[in-house]
Amino acid sequence: MTGRQRILTCMLGFDTELADGTPLHDAGAEEWHAVLGEAAAVGFDAVEIADSHIRPGDLSPSALGDLGDVARETGVDLLSLHVQRRSVIMPGLGQENLAYAHRSIDAAAELGIEVFSTGLHRPFTEAQRRSLWFWTAPGASDPDDPEIRELAVTRLRELGSHAASVGLEMSLEVYEDTYCGTADSAIALIEDIGLDNVGLNPDVGNLVRLHRPVDDWRETYRRLLPHANYWHLKNYARDEAGDGSWWTSTPSTLELGVINYRQVVRWARELGYEGHYTMEQYGGDSLGVCAVNRRYLEGLLADQANLGRISPLPEPNEKRAS
């Protein structure tokens, strides 16, 4: 890793509510200390704050100060803020979500956070909430409408400019059925936004888990990595019928899933990727698996630094075995 790069954990391993139903967001410094302390106990010294758990943009000034104090006391740096499922083009809520994103950027800057991470994905549908794994049920889709896409560009550019003005990178997460839903559409979106501090979060795990035909992960990464400025890493075991009649997936460690991160991390290094790495995991002991994945990634980075060899990226559309 470069001196700037860090390995973070997500907050998926922590409950969003206390046993008595109090939201973690409202629980205060003592409970926040317990959460960051547990992350530190498994070896993390940095975390991505997710607004599913704590919404810095909705904290009072004193509570925001408490959160910063807790980070310092536990030795766990708050390096990114992930605002999720608050699309700025969501029907009926787009303007409200835009204002919330602006508050979140200001709060992130106050906390010394470096990356404002967001995307265009929307809240879970009822079918997704009922499913064991939400990606097995259909979610909302961005419309094939040039005017709405242009609205997305305009509002995301507005947020990117705000982020730049307070010293933050902004990263847009690749997520199915949004204007960041494929490599080509995601790249076109950030090119239209046209700001140096706005890049992509190439979370290809969001795509390989889908129960449908998906693009080859190698080709997707080959296209996305040159535009990446922040990175969620997770992996899935994936299987599919040769005749295309069924697909299945389940979360795995980085090492054991269908994506070969030994290859992908080499490609990222070849391209000079300098962003942070955030470990993500759904299901089971999420925090424990994130810690396992951290150690795996640390080993990969050390091995590649010692070898001094980096594999070149494959040529586009090269024939590959799945």
PDB file of C-alpha atoms in Angstrom, residues 8 13 39 47 55-56 59 63 125 135 147 161 197 199 202 254 292 300 305:
ATOM      1  CA  LEU A   8     -11.226  -0.127   6.458  1.00  0.00           C
ATOM      2  CA  GLY A  13     -21.223  -6.440  11.334  1.00  0.00           C
ATOM      3  CA  ALA A  39     -13.570  -3.009  15.244  1.00  0.00           C
ATOM      4  CA  VAL A  47     -13.788   2.378   9.518  1.00  0.00           C
ATOM      5  CA  ARG A  55     -26.010   9.604  10.051  1.00  0.00           C
ATOM      6  CA  PRO A  56     -23.398  12.304  10.643  1.00  0.00           C
ATOM      7  CA  LEU A  59     -26.242  14.697  14.244  1.00  0.00           C
ATOM      8  CA  ALA A  63     -23.099  14.668  19.023  1.00  0.00           C
ATOM      9  CA  THR A 125     -38.463  -3.165  -2.177  1.00  0.00           C
ATOM     10  CA  TRP A 135     -30.166  -9.419  -4.334  1.00  0.00           C
ATOM     11  CA  GLU A 147     -33.890  14.055 -18.779  1.00  0.00           C
ATOM     12  CA  SER A 161     -18.226  20.384  -6.315  1.00  0.00           C
ATOM     13  CA  ASN A 197     -12.443  14.498  -7.357  1.00  0.00           C
ATOM     14  CA  GLY A 199     -14.511   8.719  -9.313  1.00  0.00           C
ATOM     15  CA  PRO A 202     -15.764  -0.531  -8.488  1.00  0.00           C
ATOM     16  CA  LEU A 254     -12.284 -12.613  -0.719  1.00  0.00           C
ATOM     17  CA  VAL A 292     -10.017 -12.381   7.653  1.00  0.00           C
ATOM     18  CA  LEU A 300      -1.511  -9.930  -1.280  1.00  0.00           C
ATOM     19  CA  ALA A 305       5.439  -5.502  -3.370  1.00  0.00           C
TER      20      ALA A 305
END
